[in-house]
């Protein structure tokens, strides 16, 4: 594939992520903050999000397995996940977190378990898609091109 | 590098327990040409200021921007400590929060916060810091006036106040 095709594929892919609600304008903000002084800024922040999310998802699974469920603790974890997903623009993950917090408040274990499953799913989707996006970027850079804004 | 006093960058102390948000706020501030120190707790912020050393401080901090929800000392607790300190009460404090809770916002603004930003913080929010910093730099007299009103709009603008003269 030549450079122009790669760039077009990149733009189309990125646009689809916004259309499908995987990413919102906060992700655009991150891209706009990236510059020559910090050329890996977006990848760095997103990597932190991946690490943080995986840790939180494990904590959540563990917390929901307990005999006596600590909803405050679960809410604290979901609050964190909501915050970090919002900070990078992972809109679908953020939305599930909002529902999740409501179930915590109601102390509804079924609702919480359902949300955990959903948030895991949404996280896994956005992770795959962001990794694909970064891969396309890398291919463009390797081919000597620049990333379309 | 020699700089004239008027060219010295403003120094902002950023406080947030979340690594991602610390990284973000640091980038936003650096992009706006501020010098930044980022710490992960209110306690560390106070240590950095030197508040625990009988108010002796070597660093000059021109503004503090802090997250609200932090374990241990919240952003609100930190705000109170700063405003109660004779050495640091004039440092402008800005609060950030991911939760849009009007009573929380109003309380922070009533107790001395200059601005309240909803997360994720944007460059347009950081642009609002400059007037607070410029005012301090050119001001020789401490005579603040805050306008107060109850309504907080659902977007990012801060609460407005009724007339309240602080002497």
PDB file of C-alpha atoms in Angstrom:
ATOM      1  CA  UNK A   1       0.000   0.000   0.000  1.00  0.00           C
ATOM      2  CA  UNK A   2       1.389   3.392  -0.854  1.00  0.00           C
ATOM      3  CA  UNK A   3       1.650   6.350   1.492  1.00  0.00           C
ATOM      4  CA  UNK A   4      -1.430   8.182   0.255  1.00  0.00           C
ATOM      5  CA  UNK A   5      -3.543   5.036   0.621  1.00  0.00           C
ATOM      6  CA  UNK A   6      -2.174   4.473   4.111  1.00  0.00           C
ATOM      7  CA  UNK A   7      -2.996   8.017   5.101  1.00  0.00           C
ATOM      8  CA  UNK A   8      -6.493   7.701   3.706  1.00  0.00           C
ATOM      9  CA  UNK A   9      -7.017   4.418   5.527  1.00  0.00           C
ATOM     10  CA  UNK A  10      -5.830   6.061   8.724  1.00  0.00           C
ATOM     11  CA  UNK A  11      -8.208   9.010   8.410  1.00  0.00           C
ATOM     12  CA  UNK A  12     -11.151   6.743   7.574  1.00  0.00           C
ATOM     13  CA  UNK A  13     -10.396   4.457  10.474  1.00  0.00           C
ATOM     14  CA  UNK A  14     -10.004   7.282  12.935  1.00  0.00           C
ATOM     15  CA  UNK A  15     -13.248   8.891  11.720  1.00  0.00           C
ATOM     16  CA  UNK A  16     -15.108   5.610  12.195  1.00  0.00           C
ATOM     17  CA  UNK A  17     -13.931   5.413  15.800  1.00  0.00           C
ATOM     18  CA  UNK A  18     -15.551   8.761  16.496  1.00  0.00           C
ATOM     19  CA  UNK A  19     -18.719   7.856  14.604  1.00  0.00           C
ATOM     20  CA  UNK A  20     -19.095   4.614  16.496  1.00  0.00           C
ATOM     21  CA  UNK A  21     -18.627   6.413  19.800  1.00  0.00           C
ATOM     22  CA  UNK A  22     -15.405   4.684  20.760  1.00  0.00           C
ATOM     23  CA  UNK A  23     -13.616   8.008  20.956  1.00  0.00           C
ATOM     24  CA  UNK A  24     -14.821  11.501  21.699  1.00  0.00           C
ATOM     25  CA  UNK A  25     -13.352  15.008  21.385  1.00  0.00           C
ATOM     26  CA  UNK A  26     -11.085  14.481  24.382  1.00  0.00           C
ATOM     27  CA  UNK A  27      -8.997  12.179  22.202  1.00  0.00           C
ATOM     28  CA  UNK A  28      -8.707  15.011  19.685  1.00  0.00           C
ATOM     29  CA  UNK A  29      -7.491  17.258  22.503  1.00  0.00           C
ATOM     30  CA  UNK A  30      -4.766  14.750  23.309  1.00  0.00           C
ATOM     31  CA  UNK A  31      -3.647  14.674  19.683  1.00  0.00           C
ATOM     32  CA  UNK A  32      -3.563  18.463  19.592  1.00  0.00           C
ATOM     33  CA  UNK A  33      -1.338  18.530  22.679  1.00  0.00           C
ATOM     34  CA  UNK A  34       1.228  16.270  21.046  1.00  0.00           C
ATOM     35  CA  UNK A  35       4.141  18.157  19.518  1.00  0.00           C
ATOM     36  CA  UNK A  36       7.833  17.793  18.570  1.00  0.00           C
ATOM     37  CA  UNK A  37       8.822  18.104  22.246  1.00  0.00           C
ATOM     38  CA  UNK A  38       6.515  15.237  23.137  1.00  0.00           C
ATOM     39  CA  UNK A  39       6.028  13.187  19.955  1.00  0.00           C
ATOM     40  CA  UNK A  40       4.797  10.129  21.871  1.00  0.00           C
ATOM     41  CA  UNK A  41       2.436  11.921  24.175  1.00  0.00           C
ATOM     42  CA  UNK A  42      -0.761  10.235  22.990  1.00  0.00           C
ATOM     43  CA  UNK A  43       0.731   6.746  23.042  1.00  0.00           C
ATOM     44  CA  UNK A  44       2.146   7.368  26.518  1.00  0.00           C
ATOM     45  CA  UNK A  45      -1.131   8.570  27.966  1.00  0.00           C
ATOM     46  CA  UNK A  46      -3.096   5.774  26.306  1.00  0.00           C
ATOM     47  CA  UNK A  47      -0.598   3.204  27.612  1.00  0.00           C
ATOM     48  CA  UNK A  48      -1.143   4.533  31.116  1.00  0.00           C
ATOM     49  CA  UNK A  49      -4.864   4.128  30.541  1.00  0.00           C
ATOM     50  CA  UNK A  50      -4.374   0.503  29.470  1.00  0.00           C
ATOM     51  CA  UNK A  51      -2.276  -0.308  32.545  1.00  0.00           C
ATOM     52  CA  UNK A  52      -4.628   1.457  34.895  1.00  0.00           C
ATOM     53  CA  UNK A  53      -7.739  -0.144  33.397  1.00  0.00           C
ATOM     54  CA  UNK A  54      -6.374  -3.641  33.557  1.00  0.00           C
ATOM     55  CA  UNK A  55      -5.496  -3.183  37.192  1.00  0.00           C
ATOM     56  CA  UNK A  56      -8.926  -1.744  37.986  1.00  0.00           C
ATOM     57  CA  UNK A  57     -10.799  -4.463  36.100  1.00  0.00           C
ATOM     58  CA  UNK A  58      -8.950  -7.107  38.102  1.00  0.00           C
ATOM     59  CA  UNK A  59      -9.720  -5.310  41.351  1.00  0.00           C
ATOM     60  CA  UNK A  60     -13.370  -5.078  40.373  1.00  0.00           C
ATOM     61  CA  UNK A  61     -13.616  -8.768  39.551  1.00  0.00           C
ATOM     62  CA  UNK A  62     -12.018  -9.622  42.865  1.00  0.00           C
ATOM     63  CA  UNK A  63     -14.263  -7.264  44.809  1.00  0.00           C
ATOM     64  CA  UNK A  64     -17.394  -8.718  43.229  1.00  0.00           C
ATOM     65  CA  UNK A  65     -16.337 -12.248  44.157  1.00  0.00           C
ATOM     66  CA  UNK A  66     -16.317 -11.491  47.868  1.00  0.00           C
ATOM     67  CA  UNK A  67     -18.873 -13.016  50.233  1.00  0.00           C
ATOM     68  CA  UNK A  68     -19.689  -9.618  51.567  1.00  0.00           C
ATOM     69  CA  UNK A  69     -19.464  -7.035  48.799  1.00  0.00           C
ATOM     70  CA  UNK A  70     -17.877  -3.712  49.581  1.00  0.00           C
ATOM     71  CA  UNK A  71     -19.837  -1.382  47.289  1.00  0.00           C
ATOM     72  CA  UNK A  72     -17.907   1.680  48.407  1.00  0.00           C
ATOM     73  CA  UNK A  73     -14.694   0.104  47.282  1.00  0.00           C
ATOM     74  CA  UNK A  74     -16.217  -0.966  43.982  1.00  0.00           C
ATOM     75  CA  UNK A  75     -17.577   2.512  43.438  1.00  0.00           C
ATOM     76  CA  UNK A  76     -14.147   3.975  44.113  1.00  0.00           C
ATOM     77  CA  UNK A  77     -12.598   1.749  41.447  1.00  0.00           C
ATOM     78  CA  UNK A  78     -15.329   2.515  38.925  1.00  0.00           C
ATOM     79  CA  UNK A  79     -14.953   6.221  39.660  1.00  0.00           C
ATOM     80  CA  UNK A  80     -11.272   5.919  38.799  1.00  0.00           C
ATOM     81  CA  UNK A  81     -11.979   4.005  35.622  1.00  0.00           C
ATOM     82  CA  UNK A  82     -14.595   6.551  34.634  1.00  0.00           C
ATOM     83  CA  UNK A  83     -12.077   9.313  35.226  1.00  0.00           C
ATOM     84  CA  UNK A  84      -9.267   7.798  33.225  1.00  0.00           C
ATOM     85  CA  UNK A  85     -11.497   6.770  30.326  1.00  0.00           C
ATOM     86  CA  UNK A  86     -12.893  10.290  30.245  1.00  0.00           C
ATOM     87  CA  UNK A  87      -9.371  11.725  30.274  1.00  0.00           C
ATOM     88  CA  UNK A  88      -8.421   9.916  27.095  1.00  0.00           C
ATOM     89  CA  UNK A  89     -11.776  10.144  25.359  1.00  0.00           C
ATOM     90  CA  UNK A  90     -12.785   6.470  25.626  1.00  0.00           C
ATOM     91  CA  UNK A  91     -16.442   7.379  25.559  1.00  0.00           C
ATOM     92  CA  UNK A  92     -18.082   3.938  25.519  1.00  0.00           C
ATOM     93  CA  UNK A  93     -16.057   2.782  28.503  1.00  0.00           C
ATOM     94  CA  UNK A  94     -16.972   5.970  30.344  1.00  0.00           C
ATOM     95  CA  UNK A  95     -20.680   5.448  29.654  1.00  0.00           C
ATOM     96  CA  UNK A  96     -20.698   1.938  31.091  1.00  0.00           C
ATOM     97  CA  UNK A  97     -18.951   3.288  34.183  1.00  0.00           C
ATOM     98  CA  UNK A  98     -21.785   5.710  34.752  1.00  0.00           C
ATOM     99  CA  UNK A  99     -24.330   2.872  34.726  1.00  0.00           C
ATOM    100  CA  UNK A 100     -21.994   0.816  36.900  1.00  0.00           C
ATOM    101  CA  UNK A 101     -21.880   3.511  39.571  1.00  0.00           C
ATOM    102  CA  UNK A 102     -25.670   3.627  39.660  1.00  0.00           C
ATOM    103  CA  UNK A 103     -25.796  -0.113  40.347  1.00  0.00           C
ATOM    104  CA  UNK A 104     -23.219   0.347  43.105  1.00  0.00           C
ATOM    105  CA  UNK A 105     -25.374   2.965  44.706  1.00  0.00           C
ATOM    106  CA  UNK A 106     -28.334   0.578  44.561  1.00  0.00           C
ATOM    107  CA  UNK A 107     -26.104  -2.200  45.902  1.00  0.00           C
ATOM    108  CA  UNK A 108     -27.342  -4.312  43.032  1.00  0.00           C
ATOM    109  CA  UNK A 109     -24.884  -7.184  42.575  1.00  0.00           C
ATOM    110  CA  UNK A 110     -26.474  -8.499  39.383  1.00  0.00           C
ATOM    111  CA  UNK A 111     -26.338  -5.064  37.820  1.00  0.00           C
ATOM    112  CA  UNK A 112     -22.731  -4.681  38.888  1.00  0.00           C
ATOM    113  CA  UNK A 113     -21.732  -8.018  37.437  1.00  0.00           C
ATOM    114  CA  UNK A 114     -23.452  -7.188  34.184  1.00  0.00           C
ATOM    115  CA  UNK A 115     -21.655  -3.847  34.033  1.00  0.00           C
ATOM    116  CA  UNK A 116     -18.325  -5.453  34.785  1.00  0.00           C
ATOM    117  CA  UNK A 117     -18.828  -7.733  31.820  1.00  0.00           C
ATOM    118  CA  UNK A 118     -19.853  -4.793  29.635  1.00  0.00           C
ATOM    119  CA  UNK A 119     -16.987  -2.590  30.694  1.00  0.00           C
ATOM    120  CA  UNK A 120     -14.502  -5.400  30.098  1.00  0.00           C
ATOM    121  CA  UNK A 121     -15.944  -5.808  26.645  1.00  0.00           C
ATOM    122  CA  UNK A 122     -15.853  -2.104  25.816  1.00  0.00           C
ATOM    123  CA  UNK A 123     -12.354  -1.780  27.186  1.00  0.00           C
ATOM    124  CA  UNK A 124     -11.159  -4.686  25.095  1.00  0.00           C
ATOM    125  CA  UNK A 125     -12.723  -3.173  21.968  1.00  0.00           C
ATOM    126  CA  UNK A 126     -11.242   0.285  22.444  1.00  0.00           C
ATOM    127  CA  UNK A 127      -7.852  -1.181  23.268  1.00  0.00           C
ATOM    128  CA  UNK A 128      -7.795  -3.201  20.064  1.00  0.00           C
ATOM    129  CA  UNK A 129      -8.946  -0.245  18.017  1.00  0.00           C
ATOM    130  CA  UNK A 130      -6.424   2.177  19.505  1.00  0.00           C
ATOM    131  CA  UNK A 131      -3.646  -0.335  18.948  1.00  0.00           C
ATOM    132  CA  UNK A 132      -4.702  -0.629  15.309  1.00  0.00           C
ATOM    133  CA  UNK A 133      -4.785   3.144  14.999  1.00  0.00           C
ATOM    134  CA  UNK A 134      -1.285   3.452  16.436  1.00  0.00           C
ATOM    135  CA  UNK A 135      -0.065   0.716  14.117  1.00  0.00           C
ATOM    136  CA  UNK A 136      -1.381   2.605  11.106  1.00  0.00           C
ATOM    137  CA  UNK A 137       0.345   5.740  12.376  1.00  0.00           C
ATOM    138  CA  UNK A 138       3.583   3.872  12.686  1.00  0.00           C
ATOM    139  CA  UNK A 139       3.279   2.523   9.145  1.00  0.00           C
ATOM    140  CA  UNK A 140       2.753   6.050   7.843  1.00  0.00           C
ATOM    141  CA  UNK A 141       5.783   7.350   9.740  1.00  0.00           C
ATOM    142  CA  UNK A 142       7.916   4.446   8.596  1.00  0.00           C
ATOM    143  CA  UNK A 143       6.919   5.179   5.007  1.00  0.00           C
ATOM    144  CA  UNK A 144       8.224   8.693   5.554  1.00  0.00           C
ATOM    145  CA  UNK A 145       4.839  10.383   5.686  1.00  0.00           C
ATOM    146  CA  UNK A 146       3.183  12.612   8.254  1.00  0.00           C
ATOM    147  CA  UNK A 147       0.069  11.850  10.253  1.00  0.00           C
ATOM    148  CA  UNK A 148      -2.990  13.663   8.881  1.00  0.00           C
ATOM    149  CA  UNK A 149      -4.682  15.860  11.496  1.00  0.00           C
TER     150      UNK A 149
ATOM    151  CA  UNK B   1      20.123  31.543  30.405  1.00  0.00           C
ATOM    152  CA  UNK B   2      19.490  35.014  31.806  1.00  0.00           C
ATOM    153  CA  UNK B   3      15.897  36.194  31.913  1.00  0.00           C
ATOM    154  CA  UNK B   4      14.509  39.560  32.858  1.00  0.00           C
ATOM    155  CA  UNK B   5      12.182  39.357  35.857  1.00  0.00           C
ATOM    156  CA  UNK B   6       9.152  40.132  33.735  1.00  0.00           C
ATOM    157  CA  UNK B   7       9.926  37.172  31.470  1.00  0.00           C
ATOM    158  CA  UNK B   8      10.129  34.604  34.249  1.00  0.00           C
ATOM    159  CA  UNK B   9       7.627  31.849  33.702  1.00  0.00           C
ATOM    160  CA  UNK B  10       4.834  31.456  36.196  1.00  0.00           C
ATOM    161  CA  UNK B  11       5.283  28.399  38.367  1.00  0.00           C
ATOM    162  CA  UNK B  12       2.221  26.224  38.823  1.00  0.00           C
ATOM    163  CA  UNK B  13       1.970  23.460  41.398  1.00  0.00           C
ATOM    164  CA  UNK B  14      -0.359  20.723  40.142  1.00  0.00           C
ATOM    165  CA  UNK B  15      -1.824  18.191  42.568  1.00  0.00           C
ATOM    166  CA  UNK B  16      -3.580  15.005  41.433  1.00  0.00           C
ATOM    167  CA  UNK B  17      -3.442  11.443  42.750  1.00  0.00           C
ATOM    168  CA  UNK B  18      -4.055   9.930  39.277  1.00  0.00           C
ATOM    169  CA  UNK B  19      -1.004   9.514  37.066  1.00  0.00           C
ATOM    170  CA  UNK B  20      -2.912  10.006  33.808  1.00  0.00           C
ATOM    171  CA  UNK B  21      -4.447  13.261  34.981  1.00  0.00           C
ATOM    172  CA  UNK B  22      -1.138  14.469  36.347  1.00  0.00           C
ATOM    173  CA  UNK B  23       0.460  13.846  33.000  1.00  0.00           C
ATOM    174  CA  UNK B  24      -2.366  15.630  31.237  1.00  0.00           C
ATOM    175  CA  UNK B  25      -2.426  18.701  33.426  1.00  0.00           C
ATOM    176  CA  UNK B  26       1.334  18.952  33.237  1.00  0.00           C
ATOM    177  CA  UNK B  27       1.194  18.909  29.438  1.00  0.00           C
ATOM    178  CA  UNK B  28      -1.620  21.450  29.334  1.00  0.00           C
ATOM    179  CA  UNK B  29       0.318  23.773  31.619  1.00  0.00           C
ATOM    180  CA  UNK B  30       3.634  23.356  29.785  1.00  0.00           C
ATOM    181  CA  UNK B  31       1.903  23.977  26.466  1.00  0.00           C
ATOM    182  CA  UNK B  32       0.705  27.239  27.989  1.00  0.00           C
ATOM    183  CA  UNK B  33       4.318  28.115  28.908  1.00  0.00           C
ATOM    184  CA  UNK B  34       4.080  27.566  32.621  1.00  0.00           C
ATOM    185  CA  UNK B  35       6.752  25.971  34.703  1.00  0.00           C
ATOM    186  CA  UNK B  36       5.148  22.959  36.381  1.00  0.00           C
ATOM    187  CA  UNK B  37       5.715  20.878  39.478  1.00  0.00           C
ATOM    188  CA  UNK B  38       3.303  17.959  39.749  1.00  0.00           C
ATOM    189  CA  UNK B  39       2.729  16.045  42.990  1.00  0.00           C
ATOM    190  CA  UNK B  40       0.367  13.231  43.866  1.00  0.00           C
ATOM    191  CA  UNK B  41      -1.092  14.394  47.173  1.00  0.00           C
ATOM    192  CA  UNK B  42      -2.077  17.413  49.220  1.00  0.00           C
ATOM    193  CA  UNK B  43       0.493  16.424  51.818  1.00  0.00           C
ATOM    194  CA  UNK B  44       3.270  16.492  49.220  1.00  0.00           C
ATOM    195  CA  UNK B  45       1.984  19.829  47.956  1.00  0.00           C
ATOM    196  CA  UNK B  46       2.284  21.318  51.434  1.00  0.00           C
ATOM    197  CA  UNK B  47       5.734  19.812  51.856  1.00  0.00           C
ATOM    198  CA  UNK B  48       6.809  21.299  48.552  1.00  0.00           C
ATOM    199  CA  UNK B  49       5.581  24.699  49.599  1.00  0.00           C
ATOM    200  CA  UNK B  50       7.429  24.334  52.862  1.00  0.00           C
ATOM    201  CA  UNK B  51       4.291  24.783  54.893  1.00  0.00           C
ATOM    202  CA  UNK B  52       5.492  22.238  57.393  1.00  0.00           C
ATOM    203  CA  UNK B  53       8.758  24.052  58.027  1.00  0.00           C
ATOM    204  CA  UNK B  54       7.428  26.980  60.026  1.00  0.00           C
ATOM    205  CA  UNK B  55       6.349  28.627  56.778  1.00  0.00           C
ATOM    206  CA  UNK B  56       9.898  28.804  55.486  1.00  0.00           C
ATOM    207  CA  UNK B  57       9.921  28.307  51.748  1.00  0.00           C
ATOM    208  CA  UNK B  58      12.550  28.415  49.021  1.00  0.00           C
ATOM    209  CA  UNK B  59      10.222  27.921  46.117  1.00  0.00           C
ATOM    210  CA  UNK B  60       7.938  30.452  44.578  1.00  0.00           C
ATOM    211  CA  UNK B  61       4.619  29.057  43.478  1.00  0.00           C
ATOM    212  CA  UNK B  62       2.296  31.366  41.597  1.00  0.00           C
ATOM    213  CA  UNK B  63      -0.766  29.139  41.408  1.00  0.00           C
ATOM    214  CA  UNK B  64      -1.966  25.808  42.740  1.00  0.00           C
ATOM    215  CA  UNK B  65      -4.262  23.609  40.691  1.00  0.00           C
ATOM    216  CA  UNK B  66      -5.606  20.593  42.521  1.00  0.00           C
ATOM    217  CA  UNK B  67      -7.929  17.663  42.010  1.00  0.00           C
ATOM    218  CA  UNK B  68     -10.839  17.541  44.429  1.00  0.00           C
ATOM    219  CA  UNK B  69     -11.180  13.791  45.054  1.00  0.00           C
ATOM    220  CA  UNK B  70      -7.965  12.542  46.558  1.00  0.00           C
ATOM    221  CA  UNK B  71      -7.424   9.999  49.328  1.00  0.00           C
ATOM    222  CA  UNK B  72      -6.368  11.486  52.659  1.00  0.00           C
ATOM    223  CA  UNK B  73      -6.337  15.216  52.066  1.00  0.00           C
ATOM    224  CA  UNK B  74      -8.940  16.289  49.508  1.00  0.00           C
ATOM    225  CA  UNK B  75      -8.448  19.271  47.216  1.00  0.00           C
ATOM    226  CA  UNK B  76     -10.877  21.149  49.422  1.00  0.00           C
ATOM    227  CA  UNK B  77      -8.811  20.349  52.543  1.00  0.00           C
ATOM    228  CA  UNK B  78      -5.728  21.599  50.722  1.00  0.00           C
ATOM    229  CA  UNK B  79      -7.535  24.784  49.700  1.00  0.00           C
ATOM    230  CA  UNK B  80      -8.473  25.447  53.314  1.00  0.00           C
ATOM    231  CA  UNK B  81      -4.934  24.864  54.539  1.00  0.00           C
ATOM    232  CA  UNK B  82      -3.529  27.260  51.945  1.00  0.00           C
ATOM    233  CA  UNK B  83      -6.061  29.967  52.733  1.00  0.00           C
ATOM    234  CA  UNK B  84      -5.451  29.600  56.463  1.00  0.00           C
ATOM    235  CA  UNK B  85      -1.707  30.053  56.024  1.00  0.00           C
ATOM    236  CA  UNK B  86      -0.363  33.565  56.471  1.00  0.00           C
ATOM    237  CA  UNK B  87       2.450  32.878  53.991  1.00  0.00           C
ATOM    238  CA  UNK B  88       0.438  31.242  51.253  1.00  0.00           C
ATOM    239  CA  UNK B  89      -3.117  32.505  51.459  1.00  0.00           C
ATOM    240  CA  UNK B  90      -2.597  34.822  48.512  1.00  0.00           C
ATOM    241  CA  UNK B  91      -1.594  32.039  46.136  1.00  0.00           C
ATOM    242  CA  UNK B  92      -4.543  31.486  43.784  1.00  0.00           C
ATOM    243  CA  UNK B  93      -6.002  27.984  44.034  1.00  0.00           C
ATOM    244  CA  UNK B  94      -7.991  26.255  41.304  1.00  0.00           C
ATOM    245  CA  UNK B  95      -9.941  23.045  41.851  1.00  0.00           C
ATOM    246  CA  UNK B  96     -10.588  20.287  39.290  1.00  0.00           C
ATOM    247  CA  UNK B  97     -13.194  17.573  39.572  1.00  0.00           C
ATOM    248  CA  UNK B  98     -14.757  14.925  37.381  1.00  0.00           C
ATOM    249  CA  UNK B  99     -18.055  15.294  39.233  1.00  0.00           C
ATOM    250  CA  UNK B 100     -20.381  18.177  38.476  1.00  0.00           C
ATOM    251  CA  UNK B 101     -21.850  18.803  41.919  1.00  0.00           C
ATOM    252  CA  UNK B 102     -23.064  22.413  42.306  1.00  0.00           C
ATOM    253  CA  UNK B 103     -22.892  22.407  46.121  1.00  0.00           C
ATOM    254  CA  UNK B 104     -19.291  21.209  45.952  1.00  0.00           C
ATOM    255  CA  UNK B 105     -18.405  23.816  43.348  1.00  0.00           C
ATOM    256  CA  UNK B 106     -20.021  26.618  45.326  1.00  0.00           C
ATOM    257  CA  UNK B 107     -18.354  25.601  48.561  1.00  0.00           C
ATOM    258  CA  UNK B 108     -14.911  25.627  46.945  1.00  0.00           C
ATOM    259  CA  UNK B 109     -15.477  28.995  45.326  1.00  0.00           C
ATOM    260  CA  UNK B 110     -16.918  30.461  48.541  1.00  0.00           C
ATOM    261  CA  UNK B 111     -13.892  29.264  50.472  1.00  0.00           C
ATOM    262  CA  UNK B 112     -11.394  30.932  48.199  1.00  0.00           C
ATOM    263  CA  UNK B 113     -10.884  28.880  45.039  1.00  0.00           C
ATOM    264  CA  UNK B 114     -10.486  31.149  42.021  1.00  0.00           C
ATOM    265  CA  UNK B 115     -11.888  28.685  39.506  1.00  0.00           C
ATOM    266  CA  UNK B 116     -13.446  25.262  39.411  1.00  0.00           C
ATOM    267  CA  UNK B 117     -12.741  23.175  36.320  1.00  0.00           C
ATOM    268  CA  UNK B 118     -14.669  20.076  35.330  1.00  0.00           C
ATOM    269  CA  UNK B 119     -12.505  17.223  34.115  1.00  0.00           C
ATOM    270  CA  UNK B 120     -11.226  16.455  31.598  1.00  0.00           C
ATOM    271  CA  UNK B 121      -9.546  19.850  31.790  1.00  0.00           C
ATOM    272  CA  UNK B 122      -9.122  21.568  28.427  1.00  0.00           C
ATOM    273  CA  UNK B 123      -6.656  24.095  27.089  1.00  0.00           C
ATOM    274  CA  UNK B 124      -9.479  26.646  27.168  1.00  0.00           C
ATOM    275  CA  UNK B 125      -9.718  26.124  30.944  1.00  0.00           C
ATOM    276  CA  UNK B 126      -5.968  26.591  31.402  1.00  0.00           C
ATOM    277  CA  UNK B 127      -6.232  29.841  29.437  1.00  0.00           C
ATOM    278  CA  UNK B 128      -8.443  31.144  32.238  1.00  0.00           C
ATOM    279  CA  UNK B 129      -5.530  30.949  34.678  1.00  0.00           C
ATOM    280  CA  UNK B 130      -3.480  33.761  33.213  1.00  0.00           C
ATOM    281  CA  UNK B 131      -5.598  36.684  34.482  1.00  0.00           C
ATOM    282  CA  UNK B 132      -5.352  35.327  38.044  1.00  0.00           C
ATOM    283  CA  UNK B 133      -1.598  35.100  37.716  1.00  0.00           C
ATOM    284  CA  UNK B 134      -1.179  38.510  36.055  1.00  0.00           C
ATOM    285  CA  UNK B 135      -3.342  40.169  38.675  1.00  0.00           C
ATOM    286  CA  UNK B 136      -1.114  38.838  41.453  1.00  0.00           C
ATOM    287  CA  UNK B 137       2.036  39.851  39.695  1.00  0.00           C
ATOM    288  CA  UNK B 138       1.021  43.468  39.152  1.00  0.00           C
ATOM    289  CA  UNK B 139      -1.006  43.820  42.319  1.00  0.00           C
ATOM    290  CA  UNK B 140       0.603  45.470  45.301  1.00  0.00           C
ATOM    291  CA  UNK B 141      -2.513  45.788  47.393  1.00  0.00           C
ATOM    292  CA  UNK B 142      -4.540  42.820  48.527  1.00  0.00           C
ATOM    293  CA  UNK B 143      -8.099  43.945  48.157  1.00  0.00           C
ATOM    294  CA  UNK B 144     -10.248  41.297  46.555  1.00  0.00           C
ATOM    295  CA  UNK B 145     -13.800  41.478  45.472  1.00  0.00           C
ATOM    296  CA  UNK B 146     -15.751  38.422  44.445  1.00  0.00           C
ATOM    297  CA  UNK B 147     -19.099  38.398  42.685  1.00  0.00           C
ATOM    298  CA  UNK B 148     -21.447  35.695  43.983  1.00  0.00           C
ATOM    299  CA  UNK B 149     -24.481  34.008  42.629  1.00  0.00           C
ATOM    300  CA  UNK B 150     -25.969  30.586  42.991  1.00  0.00           C
ATOM    301  CA  UNK B 151     -26.251  29.271  39.496  1.00  0.00           C
ATOM    302  CA  UNK B 152     -23.652  27.016  38.014  1.00  0.00           C
ATOM    303  CA  UNK B 153     -24.104  26.404  34.330  1.00  0.00           C
ATOM    304  CA  UNK B 154     -23.900  22.791  33.185  1.00  0.00           C
ATOM    305  CA  UNK B 155     -20.875  23.475  31.024  1.00  0.00           C
ATOM    306  CA  UNK B 156     -17.484  24.469  32.331  1.00  0.00           C
ATOM    307  CA  UNK B 157     -17.985  28.049  33.522  1.00  0.00           C
ATOM    308  CA  UNK B 158     -17.493  28.629  37.222  1.00  0.00           C
ATOM    309  CA  UNK B 159     -20.189  29.727  39.627  1.00  0.00           C
ATOM    310  CA  UNK B 160     -20.771  33.423  39.896  1.00  0.00           C
ATOM    311  CA  UNK B 161     -21.176  35.186  43.158  1.00  0.00           C
ATOM    312  CA  UNK B 162     -23.211  37.986  44.777  1.00  0.00           C
ATOM    313  CA  UNK B 163     -21.270  41.055  45.869  1.00  0.00           C
ATOM    314  CA  UNK B 164     -19.011  40.216  48.767  1.00  0.00           C
ATOM    315  CA  UNK B 165     -16.208  42.478  49.805  1.00  0.00           C
ATOM    316  CA  UNK B 166     -13.290  40.787  51.524  1.00  0.00           C
ATOM    317  CA  UNK B 167     -11.118  43.055  53.593  1.00  0.00           C
TER     318      UNK B 167
END
